[in-house]
Structures are given as C-alpha cells and as structure tokens.
Amino acid sequence: MNKKKPKILITEPIPETVIKHLREFGDVTVGEKGLFQSEENLLEEIEKFDALLCMLSVPVSESVLKKGTNLKVVANFAVGYDNIDITAAHSLGIKVANTPDVLTEACGDYAMGLLLALSRKLKEAEKYLRNGNFDGWEPLGFLGMELRDRNLGIIGMGRIGQAFANRAKAFGMNILYHNRSRLDLNTESRLDAKYIKDPIKLAEQSDVLSLNCPLTESTFHLVDTDFLKHMPEHALLINISRGAVIDEAALAEALHDNVIAGAALDVFEKEPGVHPRLLSAPNTMLLPHIASATHRTREDIGMLAAEAIISVLNGKDDNEIPNLITP
Ligand code: DGY
C-alpha cells in the first residue's frame, strides 16, 4: 500500500535542485514569487500542509501557525528568523529551523564589498562617468576613506560579524565589537578584536559601524537619533542584518544633515518599502537584501532547510534535526 506523501509548501521558487530533492520525499507545492508575503494568502493555504519552507519575507504569525493544524515544521530559508513567532510555534508543538553557517562567507564578502564601495564612493563615481562628466584625471576627485588603521565597530559578533572582521583585518582595520555576550578570549585574540560593552561608546570610536546582530526587542531601533549623534561626522554605517535595527527616519535625517558621512543598507524595516527620505540621502547605497545571494549559498541554504523538514517529518529526535531553534 502506498504511504501518503507529506505535503510541503515552499513559499516561492528556490534553486531547482532543492525542490527536486524535496519532491523525492513529499508532495511539494511552490508558491508564486511574493504571493505569501501576505499573511492573508498564507492563512488561506496553510491548513493543507505538513511542512512550510518559507522566506524571511513571509510573516509566520501566531494566527498562521494556529491555522496550520497539520503543520509539524517551519524551515526558514534564512539565518534570521524574526519573521516567525517562535513562542507561538513552540507552544503549538511546531518545530522551527533556520540556516546558519552556509551563508557566513557570502555575507562576509558582501559586507566587505559594501564597505569598499561606500568608502571609495564607487556608486557616485560611476554615475559621474556615465553622466558624461569625466573630463580627465582629477587630483581632488572622489577622495574617500582609506581603511588601513581605521576602526571598524561591529555590533553582533556572531558568525557573520566575525567573517567581516576577518576580511577587514586583512585591509589593516582595527576591530572593535559589541555583542550580547563577550567572545571567549581565544576568539577575541584570533580576531584581534576589542570588546566594548556599551554600544554608544562603540559608536563614538567607530570610523565604520557595521550591524550584524539579529533583530530582537533589545536591538529594535538601536541606531536612533541619539546613537547617530555619537558617531563621528566622517563615519560610515553598514547594515546587512535587519532593517528595524535602525530607525530609518532618524538615519535619513542624519545623512541629509551630514551627522554621519554615508550608509550602505541591504535591509529595510518594511521591505520591500524603503523610507522615502533615504532614497534622496547623500552617499547612501540602498540594496535589495542580497547579502547571501550567490548560487552556491542559496542552494546550500535550501538544502539545509530541506534537511530540517525531512528530519522532522521522518520523526527524528530533536538533536538529529539540523539547526532546530530550541525554546
Ligand atoms: C538571512 O539569511 O537572514 C539574511 O538576511 C540573508 O541575507
């Protein structure tokens, strides 16, 4: 007798190899791009599924989880999981997994790329050339910040923060950091990183400040008007964590008023919306949340999420399920 295959919803197209892998195991539905960014659409469909492989843009709220009466596992196609109501999931007995590690190097590369592009004004310089303004080498054109000997302050010294620190160290930067808990001394000395307990003090000492922390109650709008006032005027801000770590209205004002010298933002509080004042802010790079966007990483993320789903649906013990988020 044929056993009924479990039903798996992948909320939008992901690398085909991952879909194929899951199809060997279950009955897979792949949603249209963006369809399940709406809670309403998810509420309509979720009841049919045993497993949900969702994007970070999908709001897996308490109502969705309650409606998902057949749901056993939610695997987020991301390391950050602030889109999922974890408390509700746990109280309903639904397992949740994320995908750390596999995106660390891609995100470290990307943060370094943003820093280089921002500190050397590559966006403005390219626009200048394309607009036909390049009329010969200029000794004073597009002077930027040289990274050597500058302080890079990192808020959130987890895997991605450390990957960025390693790269920045190779460019001669000094590494300062703030983290929920201090790193062990071996890791600190390997990274040559100095712990600063107070984020405001870190802001004061950072020529470049990078946000690499998860979005939590304590990091929500951490970078606000007051925080920005403590940053040096020449400082640059990089955010590849979550948009809501920054009060975007406050940042837009600070950029327009030259309180800080520039920002590179990969993430926004109300994605895909971008605060309108940020769109016109000087020396600001705005990117569509692509820190982990390499072929290799996106496939690895998908495979990890798929493995979590397969393990849960196969009834594996919690300690055998990859990257289970524990209560
Ligand atoms: C994640 O996986 O949480 C990141 O935001 C990807 O860029």
CSV table of C-alpha atoms and ligand atoms in Angstrom, one decimal, residues 56 77-81 99 103 107 160 240-242 266-267 289-293 298 301, ligand 1:
chain,number,residue,atom,x,y,z
A,56,LEU,CA,12.3,35.7,5.5
A,77,PHE,CA,15.2,30.0,4.1
A,78,ALA,CA,17.5,32.3,6.1
A,79,VAL,CA,19.6,32.6,9.2
A,80,GLY,CA,17.4,35.4,10.7
A,81,TYR,CA,14.0,34.2,11.8
A,99,THR,CA,20.0,28.0,8.1
A,103,LEU,CA,25.8,31.9,4.2
A,107,CYS,CA,27.7,37.7,3.8
A,160,ILE,CA,28.8,36.8,10.0
A,240,ILE,CA,23.2,43.7,6.4
A,241,SER,CA,21.3,42.5,9.5
A,242,ARG,CA,17.6,43.6,9.7
A,266,ASP,CA,21.0,46.0,2.4
A,267,VAL,CA,17.9,45.6,4.6
A,289,HIS,CA,18.6,42.4,0.6
A,290,ILE,CA,21.1,40.4,-1.4
A,291,ALA,CA,23.9,39.6,1.2
A,292,SER,CA,23.5,35.9,0.8
A,293,ALA,CA,22.8,36.0,-3.0
A,298,ARG,CA,21.3,29.9,-1.9
A,301,ILE,CA,20.5,27.3,2.4
B,1,DGY,C1,19.4,35.9,6.4
B,1,DGY,O1,19.5,34.8,5.9
B,1,DGY,O2,18.8,36.1,7.5
B,1,DGY,C2,19.9,37.1,5.6
B,1,DGY,O3,19.1,38.2,5.8
B,1,DGY,C3,20.2,36.8,4.2
B,1,DGY,O4,20.8,37.9,3.6
